[in-house]
PDB file of N, CA and C in Angstrom:
ATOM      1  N   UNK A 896      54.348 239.589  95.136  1.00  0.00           N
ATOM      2  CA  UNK A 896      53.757 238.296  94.855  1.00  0.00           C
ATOM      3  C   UNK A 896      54.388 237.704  93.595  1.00  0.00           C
ATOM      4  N   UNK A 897      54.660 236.394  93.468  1.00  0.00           N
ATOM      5  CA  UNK A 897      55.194 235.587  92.558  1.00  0.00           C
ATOM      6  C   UNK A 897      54.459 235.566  90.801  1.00  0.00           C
ATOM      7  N   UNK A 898      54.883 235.898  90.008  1.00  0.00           N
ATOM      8  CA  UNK A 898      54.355 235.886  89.135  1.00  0.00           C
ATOM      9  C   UNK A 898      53.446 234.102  88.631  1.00  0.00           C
ATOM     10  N   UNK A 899      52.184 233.842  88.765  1.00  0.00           N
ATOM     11  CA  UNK A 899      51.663 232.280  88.092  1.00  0.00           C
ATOM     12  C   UNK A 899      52.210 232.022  87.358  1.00  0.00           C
ATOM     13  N   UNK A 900      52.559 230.848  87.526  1.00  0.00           N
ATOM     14  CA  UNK A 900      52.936 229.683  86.038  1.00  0.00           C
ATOM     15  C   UNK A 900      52.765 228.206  86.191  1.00  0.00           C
ATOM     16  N   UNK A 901      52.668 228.096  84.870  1.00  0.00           N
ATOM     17  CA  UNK A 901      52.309 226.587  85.299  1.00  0.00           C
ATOM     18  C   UNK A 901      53.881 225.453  84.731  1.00  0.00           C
ATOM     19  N   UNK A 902      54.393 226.503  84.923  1.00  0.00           N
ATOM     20  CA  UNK A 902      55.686 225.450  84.101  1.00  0.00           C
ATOM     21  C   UNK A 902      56.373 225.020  85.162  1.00  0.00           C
ATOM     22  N   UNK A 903      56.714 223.255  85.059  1.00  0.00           N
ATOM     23  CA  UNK A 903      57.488 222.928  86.034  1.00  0.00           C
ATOM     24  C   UNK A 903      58.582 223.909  86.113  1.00  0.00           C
ATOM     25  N   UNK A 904      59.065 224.237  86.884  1.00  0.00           N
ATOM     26  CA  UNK A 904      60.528 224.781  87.381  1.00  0.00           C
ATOM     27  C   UNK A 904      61.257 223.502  88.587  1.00  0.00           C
ATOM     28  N   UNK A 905      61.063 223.066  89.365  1.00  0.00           N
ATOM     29  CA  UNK A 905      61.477 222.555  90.115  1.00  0.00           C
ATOM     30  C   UNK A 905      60.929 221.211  89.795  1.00  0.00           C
ATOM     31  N   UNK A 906      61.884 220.016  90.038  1.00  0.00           N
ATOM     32  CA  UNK A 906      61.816 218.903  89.423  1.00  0.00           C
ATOM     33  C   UNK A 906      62.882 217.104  90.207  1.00  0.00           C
ATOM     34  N   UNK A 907      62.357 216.250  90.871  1.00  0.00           N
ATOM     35  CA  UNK A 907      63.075 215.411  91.629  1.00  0.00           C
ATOM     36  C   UNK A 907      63.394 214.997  90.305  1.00  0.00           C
ATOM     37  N   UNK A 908      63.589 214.616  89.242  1.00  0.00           N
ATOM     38  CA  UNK A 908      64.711 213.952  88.549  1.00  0.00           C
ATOM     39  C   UNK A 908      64.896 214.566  87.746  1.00  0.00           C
ATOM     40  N   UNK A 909      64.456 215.804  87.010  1.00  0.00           N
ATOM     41  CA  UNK A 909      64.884 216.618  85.970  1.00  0.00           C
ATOM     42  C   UNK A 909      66.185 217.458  86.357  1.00  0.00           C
ATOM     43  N   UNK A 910      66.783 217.644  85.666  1.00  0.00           N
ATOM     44  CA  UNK A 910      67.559 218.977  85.930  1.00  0.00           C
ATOM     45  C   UNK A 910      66.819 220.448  85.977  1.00  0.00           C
ATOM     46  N   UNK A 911      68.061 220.957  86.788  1.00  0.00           N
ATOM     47  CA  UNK A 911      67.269 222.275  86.883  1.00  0.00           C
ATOM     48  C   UNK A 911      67.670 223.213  85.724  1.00  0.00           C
ATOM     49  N   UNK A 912      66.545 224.365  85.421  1.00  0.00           N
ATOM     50  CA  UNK A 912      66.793 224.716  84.687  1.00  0.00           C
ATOM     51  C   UNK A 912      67.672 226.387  84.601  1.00  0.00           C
ATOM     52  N   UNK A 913      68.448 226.536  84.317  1.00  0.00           N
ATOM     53  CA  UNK A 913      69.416 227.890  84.369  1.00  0.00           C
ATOM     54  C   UNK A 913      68.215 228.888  84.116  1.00  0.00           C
ATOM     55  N   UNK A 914      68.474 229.986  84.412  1.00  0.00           N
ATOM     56  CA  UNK A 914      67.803 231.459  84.215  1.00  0.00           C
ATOM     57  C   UNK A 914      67.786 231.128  82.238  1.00  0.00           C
ATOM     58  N   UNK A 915      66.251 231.224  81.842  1.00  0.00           N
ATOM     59  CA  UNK A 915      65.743 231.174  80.961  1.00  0.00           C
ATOM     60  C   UNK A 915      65.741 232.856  80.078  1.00  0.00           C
ATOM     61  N   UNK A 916      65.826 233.401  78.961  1.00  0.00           N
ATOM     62  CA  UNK A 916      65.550 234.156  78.322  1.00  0.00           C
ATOM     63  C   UNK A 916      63.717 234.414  78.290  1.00  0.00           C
ATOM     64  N   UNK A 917      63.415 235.206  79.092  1.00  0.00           N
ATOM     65  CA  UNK A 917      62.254 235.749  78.417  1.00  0.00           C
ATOM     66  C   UNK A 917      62.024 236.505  77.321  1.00  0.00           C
ATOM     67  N   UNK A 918      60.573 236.314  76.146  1.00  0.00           N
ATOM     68  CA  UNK A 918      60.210 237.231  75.039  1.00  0.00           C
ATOM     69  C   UNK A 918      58.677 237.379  75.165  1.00  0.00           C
ATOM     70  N   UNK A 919      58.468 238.159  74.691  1.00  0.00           N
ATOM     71  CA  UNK A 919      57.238 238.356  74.461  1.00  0.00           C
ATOM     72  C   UNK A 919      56.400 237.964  72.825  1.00  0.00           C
ATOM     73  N   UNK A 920      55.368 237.407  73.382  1.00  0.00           N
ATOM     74  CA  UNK A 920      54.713 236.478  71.708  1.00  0.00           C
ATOM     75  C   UNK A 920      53.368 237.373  71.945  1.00  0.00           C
ATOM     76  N   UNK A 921      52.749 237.601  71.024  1.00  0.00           N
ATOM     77  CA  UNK A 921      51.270 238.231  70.703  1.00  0.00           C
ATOM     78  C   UNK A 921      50.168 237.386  70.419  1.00  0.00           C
ATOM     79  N   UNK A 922      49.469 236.517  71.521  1.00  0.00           N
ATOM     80  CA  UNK A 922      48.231 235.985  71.290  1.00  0.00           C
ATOM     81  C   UNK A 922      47.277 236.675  70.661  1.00  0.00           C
ATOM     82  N   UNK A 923      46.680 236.076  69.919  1.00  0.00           N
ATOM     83  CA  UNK A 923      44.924 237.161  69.289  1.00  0.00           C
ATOM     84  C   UNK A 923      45.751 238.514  69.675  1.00  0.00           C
ATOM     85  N   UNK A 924      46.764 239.261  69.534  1.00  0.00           N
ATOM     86  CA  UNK A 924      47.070 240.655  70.062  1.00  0.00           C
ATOM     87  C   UNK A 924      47.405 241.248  71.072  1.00  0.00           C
ATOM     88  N   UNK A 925      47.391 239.943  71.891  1.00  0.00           N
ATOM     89  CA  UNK A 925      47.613 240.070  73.586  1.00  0.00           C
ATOM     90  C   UNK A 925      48.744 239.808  73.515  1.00  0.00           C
ATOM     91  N   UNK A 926      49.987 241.090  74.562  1.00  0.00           N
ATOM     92  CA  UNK A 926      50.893 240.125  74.753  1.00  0.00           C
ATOM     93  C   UNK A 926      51.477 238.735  76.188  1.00  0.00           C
ATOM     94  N   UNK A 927      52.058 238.507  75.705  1.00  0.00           N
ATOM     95  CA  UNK A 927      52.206 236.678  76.902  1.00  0.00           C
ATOM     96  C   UNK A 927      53.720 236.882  76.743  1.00  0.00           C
ATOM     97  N   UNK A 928      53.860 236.584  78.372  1.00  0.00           N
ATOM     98  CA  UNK A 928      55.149 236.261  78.067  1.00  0.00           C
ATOM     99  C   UNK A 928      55.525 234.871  77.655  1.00  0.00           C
ATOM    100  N   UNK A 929      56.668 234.452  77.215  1.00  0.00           N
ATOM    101  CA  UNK A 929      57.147 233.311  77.158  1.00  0.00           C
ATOM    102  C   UNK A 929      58.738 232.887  77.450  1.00  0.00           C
ATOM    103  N   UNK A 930      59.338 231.667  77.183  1.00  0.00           N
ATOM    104  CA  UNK A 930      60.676 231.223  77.199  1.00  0.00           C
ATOM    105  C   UNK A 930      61.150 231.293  76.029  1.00  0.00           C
ATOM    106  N   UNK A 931      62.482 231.988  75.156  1.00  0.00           N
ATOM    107  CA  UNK A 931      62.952 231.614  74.159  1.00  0.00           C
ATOM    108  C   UNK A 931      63.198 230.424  73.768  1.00  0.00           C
ATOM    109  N   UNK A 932      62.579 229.812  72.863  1.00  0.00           N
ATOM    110  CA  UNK A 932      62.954 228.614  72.102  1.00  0.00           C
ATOM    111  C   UNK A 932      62.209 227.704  72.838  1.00  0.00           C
ATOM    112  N   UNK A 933      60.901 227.446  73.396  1.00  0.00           N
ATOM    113  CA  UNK A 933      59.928 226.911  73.824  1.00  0.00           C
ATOM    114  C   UNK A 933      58.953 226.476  72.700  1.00  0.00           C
ATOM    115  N   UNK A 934      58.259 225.590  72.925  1.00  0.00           N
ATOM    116  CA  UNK A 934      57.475 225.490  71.738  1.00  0.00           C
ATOM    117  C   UNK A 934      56.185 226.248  72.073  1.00  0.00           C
ATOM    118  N   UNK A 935      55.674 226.739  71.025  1.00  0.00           N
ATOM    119  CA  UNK A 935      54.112 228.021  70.923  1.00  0.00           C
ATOM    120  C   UNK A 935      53.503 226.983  72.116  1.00  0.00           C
ATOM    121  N   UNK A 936      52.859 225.891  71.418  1.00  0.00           N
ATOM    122  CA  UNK A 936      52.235 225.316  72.536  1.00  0.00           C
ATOM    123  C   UNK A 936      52.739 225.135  73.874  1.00  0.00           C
ATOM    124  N   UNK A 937      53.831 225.148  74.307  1.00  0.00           N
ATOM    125  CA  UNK A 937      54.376 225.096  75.776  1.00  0.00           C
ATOM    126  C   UNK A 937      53.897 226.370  76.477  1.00  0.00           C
ATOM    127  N   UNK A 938      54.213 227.776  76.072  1.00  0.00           N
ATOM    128  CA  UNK A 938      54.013 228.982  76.155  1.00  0.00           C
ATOM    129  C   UNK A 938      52.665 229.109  76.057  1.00  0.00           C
ATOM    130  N   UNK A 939      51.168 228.606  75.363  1.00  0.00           N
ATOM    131  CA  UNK A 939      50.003 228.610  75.725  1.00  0.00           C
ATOM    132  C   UNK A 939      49.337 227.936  76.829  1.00  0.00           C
ATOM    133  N   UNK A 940      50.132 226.936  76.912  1.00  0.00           N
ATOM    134  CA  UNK A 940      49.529 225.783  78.081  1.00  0.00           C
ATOM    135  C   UNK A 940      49.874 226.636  79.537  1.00  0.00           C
ATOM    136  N   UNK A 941      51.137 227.499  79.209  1.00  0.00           N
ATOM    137  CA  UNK A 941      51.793 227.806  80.254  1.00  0.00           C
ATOM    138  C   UNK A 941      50.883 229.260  80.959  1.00  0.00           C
ATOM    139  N   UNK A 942      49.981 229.705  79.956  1.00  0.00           N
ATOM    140  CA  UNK A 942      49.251 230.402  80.544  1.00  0.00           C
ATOM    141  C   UNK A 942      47.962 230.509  80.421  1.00  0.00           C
ATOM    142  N   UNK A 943      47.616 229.001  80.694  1.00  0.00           N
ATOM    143  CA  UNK A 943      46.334 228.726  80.960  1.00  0.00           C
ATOM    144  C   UNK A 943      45.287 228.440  79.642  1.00  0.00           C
ATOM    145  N   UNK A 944      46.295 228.984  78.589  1.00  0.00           N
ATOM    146  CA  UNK A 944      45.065 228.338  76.850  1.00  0.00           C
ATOM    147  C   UNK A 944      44.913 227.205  76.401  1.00  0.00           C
ATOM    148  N   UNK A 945      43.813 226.207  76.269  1.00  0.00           N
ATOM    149  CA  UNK A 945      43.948 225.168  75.941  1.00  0.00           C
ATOM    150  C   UNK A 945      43.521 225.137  74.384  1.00  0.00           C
ATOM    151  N   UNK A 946      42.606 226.364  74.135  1.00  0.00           N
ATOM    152  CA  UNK A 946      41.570 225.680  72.824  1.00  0.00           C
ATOM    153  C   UNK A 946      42.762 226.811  72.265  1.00  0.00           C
ATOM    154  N   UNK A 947      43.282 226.035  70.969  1.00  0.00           N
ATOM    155  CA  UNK A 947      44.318 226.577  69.798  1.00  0.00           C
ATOM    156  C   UNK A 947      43.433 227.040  68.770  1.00  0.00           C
ATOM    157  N   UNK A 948      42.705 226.019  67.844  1.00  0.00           N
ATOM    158  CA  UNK A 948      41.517 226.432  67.066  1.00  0.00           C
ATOM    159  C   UNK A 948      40.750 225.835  66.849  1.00  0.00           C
ATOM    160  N   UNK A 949      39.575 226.014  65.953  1.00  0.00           N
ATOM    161  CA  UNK A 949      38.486 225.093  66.089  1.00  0.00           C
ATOM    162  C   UNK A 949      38.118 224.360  64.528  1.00  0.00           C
ATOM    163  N   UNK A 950      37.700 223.370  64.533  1.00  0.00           N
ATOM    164  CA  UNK A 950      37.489 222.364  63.621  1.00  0.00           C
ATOM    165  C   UNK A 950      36.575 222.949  62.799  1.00  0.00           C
ATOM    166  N   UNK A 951      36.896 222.231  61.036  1.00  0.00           N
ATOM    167  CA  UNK A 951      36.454 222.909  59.876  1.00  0.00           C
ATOM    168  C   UNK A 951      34.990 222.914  59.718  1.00  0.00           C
ATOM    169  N   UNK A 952      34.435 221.509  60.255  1.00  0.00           N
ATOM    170  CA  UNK A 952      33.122 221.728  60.266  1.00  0.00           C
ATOM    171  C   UNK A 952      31.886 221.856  61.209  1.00  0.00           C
ATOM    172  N   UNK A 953      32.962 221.691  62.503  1.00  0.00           N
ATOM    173  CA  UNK A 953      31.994 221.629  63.210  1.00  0.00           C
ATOM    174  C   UNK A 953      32.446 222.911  64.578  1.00  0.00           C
ATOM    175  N   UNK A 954      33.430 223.477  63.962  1.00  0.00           N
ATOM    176  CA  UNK A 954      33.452 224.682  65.018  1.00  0.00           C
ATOM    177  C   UNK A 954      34.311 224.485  66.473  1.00  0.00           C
ATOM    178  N   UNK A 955      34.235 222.573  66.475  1.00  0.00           N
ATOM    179  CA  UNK A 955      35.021 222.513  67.967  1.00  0.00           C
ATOM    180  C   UNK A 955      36.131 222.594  68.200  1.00  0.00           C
ATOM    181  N   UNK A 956      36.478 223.259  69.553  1.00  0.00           N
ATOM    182  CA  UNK A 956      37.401 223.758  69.981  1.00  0.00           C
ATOM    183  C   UNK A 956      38.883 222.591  70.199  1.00  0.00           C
ATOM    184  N   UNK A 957      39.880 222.491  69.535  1.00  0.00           N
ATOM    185  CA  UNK A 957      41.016 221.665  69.764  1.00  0.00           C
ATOM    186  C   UNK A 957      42.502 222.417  70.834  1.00  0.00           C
ATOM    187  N   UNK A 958      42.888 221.614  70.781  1.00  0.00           N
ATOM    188  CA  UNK A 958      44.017 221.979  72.082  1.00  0.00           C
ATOM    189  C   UNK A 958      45.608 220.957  71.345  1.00  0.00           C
ATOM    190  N   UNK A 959      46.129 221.157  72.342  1.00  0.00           N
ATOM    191  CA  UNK A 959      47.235 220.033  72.407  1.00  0.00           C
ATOM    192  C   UNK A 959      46.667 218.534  72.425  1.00  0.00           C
ATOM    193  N   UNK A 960      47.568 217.699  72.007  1.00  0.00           N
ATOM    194  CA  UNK A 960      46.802 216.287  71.401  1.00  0.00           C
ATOM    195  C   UNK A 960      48.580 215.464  71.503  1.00  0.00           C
ATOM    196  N   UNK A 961      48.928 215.160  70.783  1.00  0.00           N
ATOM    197  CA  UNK A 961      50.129 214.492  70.524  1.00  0.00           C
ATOM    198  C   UNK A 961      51.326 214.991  70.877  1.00  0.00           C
ATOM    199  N   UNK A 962      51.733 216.443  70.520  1.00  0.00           N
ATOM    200  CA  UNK A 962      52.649 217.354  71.333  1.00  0.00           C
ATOM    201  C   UNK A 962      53.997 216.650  70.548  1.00  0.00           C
ATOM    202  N   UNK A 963      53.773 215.791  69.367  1.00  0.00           N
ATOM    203  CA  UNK A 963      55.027 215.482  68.352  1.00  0.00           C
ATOM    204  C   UNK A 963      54.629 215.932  67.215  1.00  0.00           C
ATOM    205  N   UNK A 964      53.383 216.978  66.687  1.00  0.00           N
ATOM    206  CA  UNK A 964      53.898 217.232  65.410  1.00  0.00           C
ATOM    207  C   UNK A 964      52.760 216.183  64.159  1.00  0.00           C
ATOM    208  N   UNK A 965      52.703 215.800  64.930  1.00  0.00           N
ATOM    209  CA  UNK A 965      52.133 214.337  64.138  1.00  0.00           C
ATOM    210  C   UNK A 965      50.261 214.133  63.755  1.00  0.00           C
ATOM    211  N   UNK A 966      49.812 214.760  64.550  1.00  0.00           N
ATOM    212  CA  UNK A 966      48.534 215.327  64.235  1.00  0.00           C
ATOM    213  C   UNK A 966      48.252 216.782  64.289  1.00  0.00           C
ATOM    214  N   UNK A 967      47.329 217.155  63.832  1.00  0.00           N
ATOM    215  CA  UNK A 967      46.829 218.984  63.414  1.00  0.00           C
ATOM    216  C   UNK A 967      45.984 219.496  64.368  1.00  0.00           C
ATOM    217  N   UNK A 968      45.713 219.075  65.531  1.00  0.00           N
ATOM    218  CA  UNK A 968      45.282 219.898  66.831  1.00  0.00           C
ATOM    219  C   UNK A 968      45.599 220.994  67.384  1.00  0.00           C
ATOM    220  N   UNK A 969      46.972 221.093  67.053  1.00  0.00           N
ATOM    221  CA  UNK A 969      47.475 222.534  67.728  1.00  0.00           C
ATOM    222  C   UNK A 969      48.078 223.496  66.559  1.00  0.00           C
ATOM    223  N   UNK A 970      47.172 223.034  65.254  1.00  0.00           N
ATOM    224  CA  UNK A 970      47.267 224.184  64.484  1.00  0.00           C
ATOM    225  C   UNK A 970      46.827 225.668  64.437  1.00  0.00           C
ATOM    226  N   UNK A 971      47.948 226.328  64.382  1.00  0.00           N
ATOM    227  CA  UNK A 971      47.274 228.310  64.374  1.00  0.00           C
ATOM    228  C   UNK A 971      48.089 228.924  63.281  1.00  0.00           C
ATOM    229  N   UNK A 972      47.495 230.404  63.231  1.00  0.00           N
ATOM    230  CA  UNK A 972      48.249 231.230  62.442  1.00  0.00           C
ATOM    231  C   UNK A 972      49.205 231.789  62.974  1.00  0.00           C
ATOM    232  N   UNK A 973      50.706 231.475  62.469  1.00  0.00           N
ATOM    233  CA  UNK A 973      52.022 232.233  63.186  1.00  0.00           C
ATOM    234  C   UNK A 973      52.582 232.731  62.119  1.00  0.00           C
ATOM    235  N   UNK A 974      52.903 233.933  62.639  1.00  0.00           N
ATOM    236  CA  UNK A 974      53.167 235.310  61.216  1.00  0.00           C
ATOM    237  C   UNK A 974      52.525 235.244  60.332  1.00  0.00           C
ATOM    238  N   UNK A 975      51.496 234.808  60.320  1.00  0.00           N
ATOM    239  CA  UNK A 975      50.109 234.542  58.723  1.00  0.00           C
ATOM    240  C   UNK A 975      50.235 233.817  58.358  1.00  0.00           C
ATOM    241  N   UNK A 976      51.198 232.746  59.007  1.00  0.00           N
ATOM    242  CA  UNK A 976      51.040 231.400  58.232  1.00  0.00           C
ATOM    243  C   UNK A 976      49.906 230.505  58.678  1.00  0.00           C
ATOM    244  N   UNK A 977      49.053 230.096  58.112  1.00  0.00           N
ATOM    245  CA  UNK A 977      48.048 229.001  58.738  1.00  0.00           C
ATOM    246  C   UNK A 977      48.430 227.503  58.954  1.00  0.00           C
ATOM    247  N   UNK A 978      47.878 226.910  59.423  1.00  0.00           N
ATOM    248  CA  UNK A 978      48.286 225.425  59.490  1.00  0.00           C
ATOM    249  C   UNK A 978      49.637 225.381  60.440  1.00  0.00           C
ATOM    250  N   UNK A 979      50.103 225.959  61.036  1.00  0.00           N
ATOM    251  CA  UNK A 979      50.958 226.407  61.692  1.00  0.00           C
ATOM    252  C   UNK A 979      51.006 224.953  63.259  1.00  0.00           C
ATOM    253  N   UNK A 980      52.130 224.347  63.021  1.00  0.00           N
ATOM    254  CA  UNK A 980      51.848 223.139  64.405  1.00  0.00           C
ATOM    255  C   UNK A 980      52.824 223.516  65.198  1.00  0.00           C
ATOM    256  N   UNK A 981      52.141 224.137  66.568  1.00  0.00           N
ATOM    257  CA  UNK A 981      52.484 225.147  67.570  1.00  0.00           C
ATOM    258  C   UNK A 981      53.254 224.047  68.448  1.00  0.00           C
ATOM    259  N   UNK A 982      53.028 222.547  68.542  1.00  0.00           N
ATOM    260  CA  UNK A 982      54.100 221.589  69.344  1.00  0.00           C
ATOM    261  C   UNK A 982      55.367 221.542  68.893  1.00  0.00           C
ATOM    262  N   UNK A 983      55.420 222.083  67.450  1.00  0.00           N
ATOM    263  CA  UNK A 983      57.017 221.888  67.251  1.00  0.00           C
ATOM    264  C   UNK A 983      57.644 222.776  66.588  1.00  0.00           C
ATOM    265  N   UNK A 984      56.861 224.343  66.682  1.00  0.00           N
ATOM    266  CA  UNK A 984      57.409 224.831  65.903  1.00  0.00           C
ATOM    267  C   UNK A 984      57.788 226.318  67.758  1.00  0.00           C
ATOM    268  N   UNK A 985      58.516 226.718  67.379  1.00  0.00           N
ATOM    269  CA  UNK A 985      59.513 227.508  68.630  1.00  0.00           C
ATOM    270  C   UNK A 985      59.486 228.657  68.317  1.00  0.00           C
ATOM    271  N   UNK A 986      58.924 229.281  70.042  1.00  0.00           N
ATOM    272  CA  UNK A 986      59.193 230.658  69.810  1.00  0.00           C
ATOM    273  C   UNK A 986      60.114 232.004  70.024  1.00  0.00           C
ATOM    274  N   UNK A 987      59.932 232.939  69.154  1.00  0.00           N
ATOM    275  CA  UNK A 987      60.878 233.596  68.845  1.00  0.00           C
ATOM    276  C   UNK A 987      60.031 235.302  69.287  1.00  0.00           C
ATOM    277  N   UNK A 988      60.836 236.171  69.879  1.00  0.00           N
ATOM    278  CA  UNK A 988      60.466 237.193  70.426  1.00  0.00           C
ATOM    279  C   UNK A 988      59.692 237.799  69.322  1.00  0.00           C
ATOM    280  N   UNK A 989      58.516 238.335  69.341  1.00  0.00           N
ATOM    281  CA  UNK A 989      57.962 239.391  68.658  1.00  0.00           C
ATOM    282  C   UNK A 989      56.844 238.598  67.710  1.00  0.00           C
ATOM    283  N   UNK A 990      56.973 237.592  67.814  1.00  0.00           N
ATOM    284  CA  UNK A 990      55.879 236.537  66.723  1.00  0.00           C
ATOM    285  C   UNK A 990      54.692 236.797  67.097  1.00  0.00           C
ATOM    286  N   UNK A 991      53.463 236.674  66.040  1.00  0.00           N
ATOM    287  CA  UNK A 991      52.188 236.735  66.323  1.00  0.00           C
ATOM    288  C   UNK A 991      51.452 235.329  66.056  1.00  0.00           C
ATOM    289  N   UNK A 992      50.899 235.061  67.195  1.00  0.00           N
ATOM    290  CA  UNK A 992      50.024 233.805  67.269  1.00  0.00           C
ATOM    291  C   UNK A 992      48.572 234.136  66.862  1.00  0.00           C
ATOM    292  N   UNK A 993      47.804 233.421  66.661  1.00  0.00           N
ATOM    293  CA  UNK A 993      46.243 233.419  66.122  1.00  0.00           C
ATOM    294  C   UNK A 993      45.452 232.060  66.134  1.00  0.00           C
ATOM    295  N   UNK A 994      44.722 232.002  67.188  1.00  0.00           N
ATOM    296  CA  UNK A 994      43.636 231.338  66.940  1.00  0.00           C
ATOM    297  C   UNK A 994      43.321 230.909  65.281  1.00  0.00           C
ATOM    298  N   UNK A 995      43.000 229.942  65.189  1.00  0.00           N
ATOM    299  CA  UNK A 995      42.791 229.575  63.905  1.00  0.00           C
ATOM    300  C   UNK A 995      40.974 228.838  63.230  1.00  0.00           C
ATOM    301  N   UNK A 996      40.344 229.657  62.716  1.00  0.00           N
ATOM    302  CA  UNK A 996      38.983 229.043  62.846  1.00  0.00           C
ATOM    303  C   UNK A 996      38.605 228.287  61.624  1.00  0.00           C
ATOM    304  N   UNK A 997      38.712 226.725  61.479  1.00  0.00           N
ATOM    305  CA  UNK A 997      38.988 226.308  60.031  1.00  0.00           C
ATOM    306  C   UNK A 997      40.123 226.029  59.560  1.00  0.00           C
ATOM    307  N   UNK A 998      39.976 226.269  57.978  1.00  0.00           N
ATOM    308  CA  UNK A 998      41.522 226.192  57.470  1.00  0.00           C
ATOM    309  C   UNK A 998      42.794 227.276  58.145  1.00  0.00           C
ATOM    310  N   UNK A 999      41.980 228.618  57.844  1.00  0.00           N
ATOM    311  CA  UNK A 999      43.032 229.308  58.132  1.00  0.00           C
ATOM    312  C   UNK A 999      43.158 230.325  56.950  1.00  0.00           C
ATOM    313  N   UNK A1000      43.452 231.364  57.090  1.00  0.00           N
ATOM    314  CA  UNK A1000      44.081 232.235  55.992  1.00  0.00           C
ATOM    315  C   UNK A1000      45.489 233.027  55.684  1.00  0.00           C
ATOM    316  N   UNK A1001      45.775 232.961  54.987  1.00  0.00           N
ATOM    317  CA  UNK A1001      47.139 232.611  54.693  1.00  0.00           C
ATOM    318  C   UNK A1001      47.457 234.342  54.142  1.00  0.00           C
ATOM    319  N   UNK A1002      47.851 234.960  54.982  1.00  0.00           N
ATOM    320  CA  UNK A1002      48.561 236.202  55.271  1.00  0.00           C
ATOM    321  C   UNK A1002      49.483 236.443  54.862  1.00  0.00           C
ATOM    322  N   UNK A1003      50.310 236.125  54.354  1.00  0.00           N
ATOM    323  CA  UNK A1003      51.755 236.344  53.990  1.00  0.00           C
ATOM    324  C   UNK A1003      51.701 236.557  52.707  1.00  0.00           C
ATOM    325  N   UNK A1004      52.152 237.878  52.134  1.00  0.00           N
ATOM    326  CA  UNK A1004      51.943 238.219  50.545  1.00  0.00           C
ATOM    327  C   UNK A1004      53.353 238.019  50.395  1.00  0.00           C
ATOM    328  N   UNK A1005      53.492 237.004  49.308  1.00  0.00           N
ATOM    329  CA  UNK A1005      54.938 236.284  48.260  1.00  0.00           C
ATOM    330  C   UNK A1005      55.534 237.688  47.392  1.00  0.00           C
ATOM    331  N   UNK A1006      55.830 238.115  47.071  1.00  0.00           N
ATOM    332  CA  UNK A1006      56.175 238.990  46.114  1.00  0.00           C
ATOM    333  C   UNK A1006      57.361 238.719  45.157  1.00  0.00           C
TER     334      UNK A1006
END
């Protein structure tokens, strides 16, 4: 049986797309596969996640919104970074994604 996806592959005016590089990204710890050099958010949508994280004061759940970067809807934690905007930032084999509840906490010790 065909592995689900929701990513166009086949397309009347797009080009097609050559055999893609698969990697693996770590949702909440789960791993997902994905496309190299896809954006985080392409690779969540692509398997079914809509809610990225949830708002500072009121807990609700946000998703994809603009998909340029330009508003903070599809902010998460990637490698401990918080504030992290998953529409334009691309993924790379072995990265860890995170739900983000709020601001965010900022993981990455500077040394």
């Amino acid at each position: 049986m065909a592995e689900k996806t929701r990513r166009v592959v086949e397309h009347p005016i797009l080009p097609a797309q050559p055999d893609q590089k698969k990697v693996t990204i770590y949702y909440n710890g789960q791993p997902l596969e994905a496309v190299e050099g896809e954006p985080i958010a392409a690779a969540l949508m692509n398997a079914g996640i809509r809610a990225f994280r949830k708002t500072v004061k009121l807990h609700e759940p946000r998703g994809i919104f603009c998909a340029i970067g330009r508003c903070t809807d599809c902010m998460m934690t990637v490698d401990g970074h918080p504030n992290t905007r998953t529409c334009v930032t691309y993924v790379k084999d072995g990265m860890k994604v995170e739900s983000q509840d709020g601001y965010g906490k900022n993981e990455v010790v500077v040394k």
